[in-house]
Amino acid sequence: MFRTIEKSNPAFESNHLSFITVKTKNLKGRGDICIFVPPVEGLKDIPLVILLHGVYGSAWAWSQKAGVHLTAWDMIQKKELEPMAIAMPSDGLWGDGSGYLPHNSFDFEKWIVEDVPRVVVESVGAISEKSDLYISGLSMGGFGALRLGIKYSDKFKAVSAHSSITELEQMSLFVEESLNEYEQINKQEESVLEMALDRKEHLPPLRFDCGTEDLLIEHNRFLHQQLNKAQIAHEYEEFEGGHEWDYWQKHIKDSLRFFNKFIN
């Protein structure tokens, strides 16, 4: 499926992180993935969490700014989590952030939904086609997680997001590129709420949270209120904090615990 897959050498990896660069037609070039696999013997068909970064970042962000791999391994050792792998892909590295949307002749959506799981299955023995998929992210990555988790509910067993952009227009708070660059054929897909309303009979379990000092707090509250109004089941929480890594480092635990509830 891929012309080239370049993997890191285990001899030089640390903290159970590995790295993959893969060439894909969806990006018209290469994309990066950082992968955490817990060092437990005999793992087979374990769940895979796809974890999306926000604007300005890349595949390294969640591990090198929040230590999510250390958090997950600690929780697994304490029996708070079943063993699960985490794949942290780049967003495609377009502009300040791709939005995980198809635009400008690149398909950043299919990169996440199709390429990332496929290359992980090809590269990691503990992951297979039988592995359950979960998706989470922060800010732009929260938008990507909610949007893609809802759209591809047949693929993702549950969705969780942090400090999320809830509509494409909120990208203008962070990026210098014009929103016209992200233009969609289907405008409905630019809104998490509209997608949820359209697919309300076929939604995966949803949760999201936001810091009370976050610049996106009112957008998250509105999404929560409208989902309640539409009687769409979901979990929503608010915690102290802003749009910052201290918040995400702490509350990624909530996503991992949420996913853990659905592991058979």
PDB file of N, CA and C in Angstrom, residues 99-153:
ATOM      1  N   GLY A  99      -5.899  21.215   9.798  1.00  0.00           N
ATOM      2  CA  GLY A  99      -7.291  21.044  10.201  1.00  0.00           C
ATOM      3  C   GLY A  99      -7.784  19.620  10.057  1.00  0.00           C
ATOM      4  N   TYR A 100      -6.912  18.724   9.568  1.00  0.00           N
ATOM      5  CA  TYR A 100      -7.285  17.330   9.330  1.00  0.00           C
ATOM      6  C   TYR A 100      -8.455  17.230   8.359  1.00  0.00           C
ATOM      7  N   LEU A 101      -8.482  18.159   7.406  1.00  0.00           N
ATOM      8  CA  LEU A 101      -9.525  18.228   6.393  1.00  0.00           C
ATOM      9  C   LEU A 101      -8.902  18.003   5.010  1.00  0.00           C
ATOM     10  N   PRO A 102      -9.681  17.548   4.045  1.00  0.00           N
ATOM     11  CA  PRO A 102      -9.175  17.492   2.669  1.00  0.00           C
ATOM     12  C   PRO A 102      -9.263  18.872   2.019  1.00  0.00           C
ATOM     13  N   HIS A 103      -8.128  19.388   1.553  1.00  0.00           N
ATOM     14  CA  HIS A 103      -8.122  20.680   0.865  1.00  0.00           C
ATOM     15  C   HIS A 103      -6.802  20.874   0.132  1.00  0.00           C
ATOM     16  N   ASN A 104      -6.793  21.795  -0.798  1.00  0.00           N
ATOM     17  CA  ASN A 104      -5.593  22.116  -1.572  1.00  0.00           C
ATOM     18  C   ASN A 104      -4.979  20.888  -2.244  1.00  0.00           C
ATOM     19  N   SER A 105      -5.835  19.976  -2.664  1.00  0.00           N
ATOM     20  CA  SER A 105      -5.477  18.733  -3.363  1.00  0.00           C
ATOM     21  C   SER A 105      -4.748  17.722  -2.470  1.00  0.00           C
ATOM     22  N   PHE A 106      -4.704  17.976  -1.158  1.00  0.00           N
ATOM     23  CA  PHE A 106      -4.188  17.000  -0.203  1.00  0.00           C
ATOM     24  C   PHE A 106      -5.367  16.421   0.585  1.00  0.00           C
ATOM     25  N   ASP A 107      -5.275  15.148   0.942  1.00  0.00           N
ATOM     26  CA  ASP A 107      -6.348  14.559   1.747  1.00  0.00           C
ATOM     27  C   ASP A 107      -5.821  14.256   3.143  1.00  0.00           C
ATOM     28  N   PHE A 108      -5.803  15.300   3.988  1.00  0.00           N
ATOM     29  CA  PHE A 108      -5.320  15.149   5.363  1.00  0.00           C
ATOM     30  C   PHE A 108      -6.261  14.283   6.194  1.00  0.00           C
ATOM     31  N   GLU A 109      -7.514  14.180   5.751  1.00  0.00           N
ATOM     32  CA  GLU A 109      -8.488  13.327   6.438  1.00  0.00           C
ATOM     33  C   GLU A 109      -8.169  11.855   6.231  1.00  0.00           C
ATOM     34  N   LYS A 110      -7.967  11.466   4.991  1.00  0.00           N
ATOM     35  CA  LYS A 110      -7.661  10.061   4.713  1.00  0.00           C
ATOM     36  C   LYS A 110      -6.294   9.662   5.255  1.00  0.00           C
ATOM     37  N   TRP A 111      -5.380  10.607   5.341  1.00  0.00           N
ATOM     38  CA  TRP A 111      -4.090  10.341   5.958  1.00  0.00           C
ATOM     39  C   TRP A 111      -4.290   9.802   7.374  1.00  0.00           C
ATOM     40  N   ILE A 112      -5.172  10.447   8.135  1.00  0.00           N
ATOM     41  CA  ILE A 112      -5.422  10.030   9.520  1.00  0.00           C
ATOM     42  C   ILE A 112      -6.267   8.765   9.585  1.00  0.00           C
ATOM     43  N   VAL A 113      -7.353   8.733   8.844  1.00  0.00           N
ATOM     44  CA  VAL A 113      -8.342   7.660   8.985  1.00  0.00           C
ATOM     45  C   VAL A 113      -7.905   6.364   8.304  1.00  0.00           C
ATOM     46  N   GLU A 114      -7.206   6.483   7.186  1.00  0.00           N
ATOM     47  CA  GLU A 114      -6.826   5.290   6.429  1.00  0.00           C
ATOM     48  C   GLU A 114      -5.342   4.942   6.569  1.00  0.00           C
ATOM     49  N   ASP A 115      -4.479   5.911   6.293  1.00  0.00           N
ATOM     50  CA  ASP A 115      -3.049   5.611   6.249  1.00  0.00           C
ATOM     51  C   ASP A 115      -2.464   5.266   7.610  1.00  0.00           C
ATOM     52  N   VAL A 116      -2.779   6.076   8.616  1.00  0.00           N
ATOM     53  CA  VAL A 116      -2.152   5.880   9.926  1.00  0.00           C
ATOM     54  C   VAL A 116      -2.454   4.495  10.505  1.00  0.00           C
ATOM     55  N   PRO A 117      -3.722   4.073  10.583  1.00  0.00           N
ATOM     56  CA  PRO A 117      -3.962   2.716  11.108  1.00  0.00           C
ATOM     57  C   PRO A 117      -3.290   1.641  10.266  1.00  0.00           C
ATOM     58  N   ARG A 118      -3.296   1.820   8.954  1.00  0.00           N
ATOM     59  CA  ARG A 118      -2.741   0.798   8.072  1.00  0.00           C
ATOM     60  C   ARG A 118      -1.234   0.644   8.260  1.00  0.00           C
ATOM     61  N   VAL A 119      -0.531   1.768   8.333  1.00  0.00           N
ATOM     62  CA  VAL A 119       0.920   1.668   8.472  1.00  0.00           C
ATOM     63  C   VAL A 119       1.307   1.148   9.852  1.00  0.00           C
ATOM     64  N   VAL A 120       0.515   1.457  10.878  1.00  0.00           N
ATOM     65  CA  VAL A 120       0.797   0.916  12.213  1.00  0.00           C
ATOM     66  C   VAL A 120       0.585  -0.594  12.224  1.00  0.00           C
ATOM     67  N   VAL A 121      -0.475  -1.065  11.593  1.00  0.00           N
ATOM     68  CA  VAL A 121      -0.709  -2.512  11.505  1.00  0.00           C
ATOM     69  C   VAL A 121       0.460  -3.196  10.789  1.00  0.00           C
ATOM     70  N   GLU A 122       0.969  -2.565   9.741  1.00  0.00           N
ATOM     71  CA  GLU A 122       2.079  -3.148   8.993  1.00  0.00           C
ATOM     72  C   GLU A 122       3.388  -3.121   9.772  1.00  0.00           C
ATOM     73  N   SER A 123       3.496  -2.228  10.749  1.00  0.00           N
ATOM     74  CA  SER A 123       4.787  -1.977  11.392  1.00  0.00           C
ATOM     75  C   SER A 123       4.893  -2.468  12.830  1.00  0.00           C
ATOM     76  N   VAL A 124       3.768  -2.682  13.495  1.00  0.00           N
ATOM     77  CA  VAL A 124       3.778  -3.028  14.922  1.00  0.00           C
ATOM     78  C   VAL A 124       3.084  -4.377  15.123  1.00  0.00           C
ATOM     79  N   GLY A 125       3.814  -5.341  15.662  1.00  0.00           N
ATOM     80  CA  GLY A 125       3.278  -6.682  15.789  1.00  0.00           C
ATOM     81  C   GLY A 125       2.087  -6.803  16.726  1.00  0.00           C
ATOM     82  N   ALA A 126       2.020  -5.917  17.721  1.00  0.00           N
ATOM     83  CA  ALA A 126       0.936  -6.002  18.706  1.00  0.00           C
ATOM     84  C   ALA A 126      -0.382  -5.441  18.183  1.00  0.00           C
ATOM     85  N   ILE A 127      -0.331  -4.766  17.034  1.00  0.00           N
ATOM     86  CA  ILE A 127      -1.524  -4.151  16.441  1.00  0.00           C
ATOM     87  C   ILE A 127      -1.920  -4.937  15.200  1.00  0.00           C
ATOM     88  N   SER A 128      -3.207  -5.157  15.033  1.00  0.00           N
ATOM     89  CA  SER A 128      -3.691  -5.874  13.851  1.00  0.00           C
ATOM     90  C   SER A 128      -4.996  -5.268  13.379  1.00  0.00           C
ATOM     91  N   GLU A 129      -5.525  -5.833  12.333  1.00  0.00           N
ATOM     92  CA  GLU A 129      -6.827  -5.399  11.821  1.00  0.00           C
ATOM     93  C   GLU A 129      -7.932  -5.617  12.851  1.00  0.00           C
ATOM     94  N   LYS A 130      -7.674  -6.487  13.817  1.00  0.00           N
ATOM     95  CA  LYS A 130      -8.659  -6.766  14.861  1.00  0.00           C
ATOM     96  C   LYS A 130      -8.610  -5.746  15.997  1.00  0.00           C
ATOM     97  N   SER A 131      -7.571  -4.916  16.037  1.00  0.00           N
ATOM     98  CA  SER A 131      -7.417  -3.940  17.119  1.00  0.00           C
ATOM     99  C   SER A 131      -8.504  -2.879  17.053  1.00  0.00           C
ATOM    100  N   ASP A 132      -9.104  -2.571  18.194  1.00  0.00           N
ATOM    101  CA  ASP A 132     -10.082  -1.486  18.261  1.00  0.00           C
ATOM    102  C   ASP A 132      -9.358  -0.152  18.105  1.00  0.00           C
ATOM    103  N   LEU A 133     -10.025   0.794  17.443  1.00  0.00           N
ATOM    104  CA  LEU A 133      -9.467   2.121  17.227  1.00  0.00           C
ATOM    105  C   LEU A 133     -10.211   3.158  18.058  1.00  0.00           C
ATOM    106  N   TYR A 134      -9.445   4.068  18.652  1.00  0.00           N
ATOM    107  CA  TYR A 134      -9.984   5.210  19.390  1.00  0.00           C
ATOM    108  C   TYR A 134      -9.287   6.457  18.861  1.00  0.00           C
ATOM    109  N   ILE A 135      -9.910   7.618  19.041  1.00  0.00           N
ATOM    110  CA  ILE A 135      -9.285   8.839  18.544  1.00  0.00           C
ATOM    111  C   ILE A 135      -9.495   9.987  19.528  1.00  0.00           C
ATOM    112  N   SER A 136      -8.434  10.770  19.727  1.00  0.00           N
ATOM    113  CA  SER A 136      -8.476  11.910  20.626  1.00  0.00           C
ATOM    114  C   SER A 136      -7.547  12.990  20.084  1.00  0.00           C
ATOM    115  N   GLY A 137      -7.583  14.159  20.703  1.00  0.00           N
ATOM    116  CA  GLY A 137      -6.704  15.238  20.285  1.00  0.00           C
ATOM    117  C   GLY A 137      -6.980  16.504  21.069  1.00  0.00           C
ATOM    118  N   LEU A 138      -6.143  17.510  20.825  1.00  0.00           N
ATOM    119  CA  LEU A 138      -6.300  18.796  21.506  1.00  0.00           C
ATOM    120  C   LEU A 138      -6.458  19.925  20.496  1.00  0.00           C
ATOM    121  N   SER A 139      -7.304  20.897  20.835  1.00  0.00           N
ATOM    122  CA  SER A 139      -7.500  22.105  20.026  1.00  0.00           C
ATOM    123  C   SER A 139      -7.856  21.741  18.582  1.00  0.00           C
ATOM    124  N   MET A 140      -7.003  22.058  17.611  1.00  0.00           N
ATOM    125  CA  MET A 140      -7.265  21.621  16.235  1.00  0.00           C
ATOM    126  C   MET A 140      -7.381  20.103  16.174  1.00  0.00           C
ATOM    127  N   GLY A 141      -6.573  19.413  16.983  1.00  0.00           N
ATOM    128  CA  GLY A 141      -6.661  17.961  17.040  1.00  0.00           C
ATOM    129  C   GLY A 141      -7.937  17.472  17.694  1.00  0.00           C
ATOM    130  N   GLY A 142      -8.497  18.278  18.607  1.00  0.00           N
ATOM    131  CA  GLY A 142      -9.804  17.957  19.173  1.00  0.00           C
ATOM    132  C   GLY A 142     -10.889  18.063  18.118  1.00  0.00           C
ATOM    133  N   PHE A 143     -10.795  19.094  17.289  1.00  0.00           N
ATOM    134  CA  PHE A 143     -11.709  19.247  16.152  1.00  0.00           C
ATOM    135  C   PHE A 143     -11.583  18.046  15.231  1.00  0.00           C
ATOM    136  N   GLY A 144     -10.341  17.660  14.930  1.00  0.00           N
ATOM    137  CA  GLY A 144     -10.127  16.504  14.077  1.00  0.00           C
ATOM    138  C   GLY A 144     -10.686  15.234  14.686  1.00  0.00           C
ATOM    139  N   ALA A 145     -10.451  15.036  15.987  1.00  0.00           N
ATOM    140  CA  ALA A 145     -10.924  13.823  16.645  1.00  0.00           C
ATOM    141  C   ALA A 145     -12.453  13.741  16.650  1.00  0.00           C
ATOM    142  N   LEU A 146     -13.109  14.832  17.047  1.00  0.00           N
ATOM    143  CA  LEU A 146     -14.575  14.828  17.082  1.00  0.00           C
ATOM    144  C   LEU A 146     -15.157  14.660  15.683  1.00  0.00           C
ATOM    145  N   ARG A 147     -14.625  15.427  14.759  1.00  0.00           N
ATOM    146  CA  ARG A 147     -15.153  15.401  13.396  1.00  0.00           C
ATOM    147  C   ARG A 147     -14.947  14.034  12.734  1.00  0.00           C
ATOM    148  N   LEU A 148     -13.732  13.511  12.807  1.00  0.00           N
ATOM    149  CA  LEU A 148     -13.446  12.239  12.157  1.00  0.00           C
ATOM    150  C   LEU A 148     -14.074  11.076  12.907  1.00  0.00           C
ATOM    151  N   GLY A 149     -14.115  11.161  14.246  1.00  0.00           N
ATOM    152  CA  GLY A 149     -14.751  10.107  15.015  1.00  0.00           C
ATOM    153  C   GLY A 149     -16.236   9.989  14.709  1.00  0.00           C
ATOM    154  N   ILE A 150     -16.876  11.136  14.508  1.00  0.00           N
ATOM    155  CA  ILE A 150     -18.300  11.144  14.161  1.00  0.00           C
ATOM    156  C   ILE A 150     -18.511  10.666  12.728  1.00  0.00           C
ATOM    157  N   LYS A 151     -17.709  11.180  11.820  1.00  0.00           N
ATOM    158  CA  LYS A 151     -17.884  10.834  10.405  1.00  0.00           C
ATOM    159  C   LYS A 151     -17.592   9.360  10.144  1.00  0.00           C
ATOM    160  N   TYR A 152     -16.590   8.833  10.832  1.00  0.00           N
ATOM    161  CA  TYR A 152     -16.183   7.442  10.617  1.00  0.00           C
ATOM    162  C   TYR A 152     -16.485   6.613  11.861  1.00  0.00           C
ATOM    163  N   SER A 153     -17.727   6.666  12.281  1.00  0.00           N
ATOM    164  CA  SER A 153     -18.125   5.955  13.499  1.00  0.00           C
ATOM    165  C   SER A 153     -18.014   4.443  13.338  1.00  0.00           C
TER     166      SER A 153
END
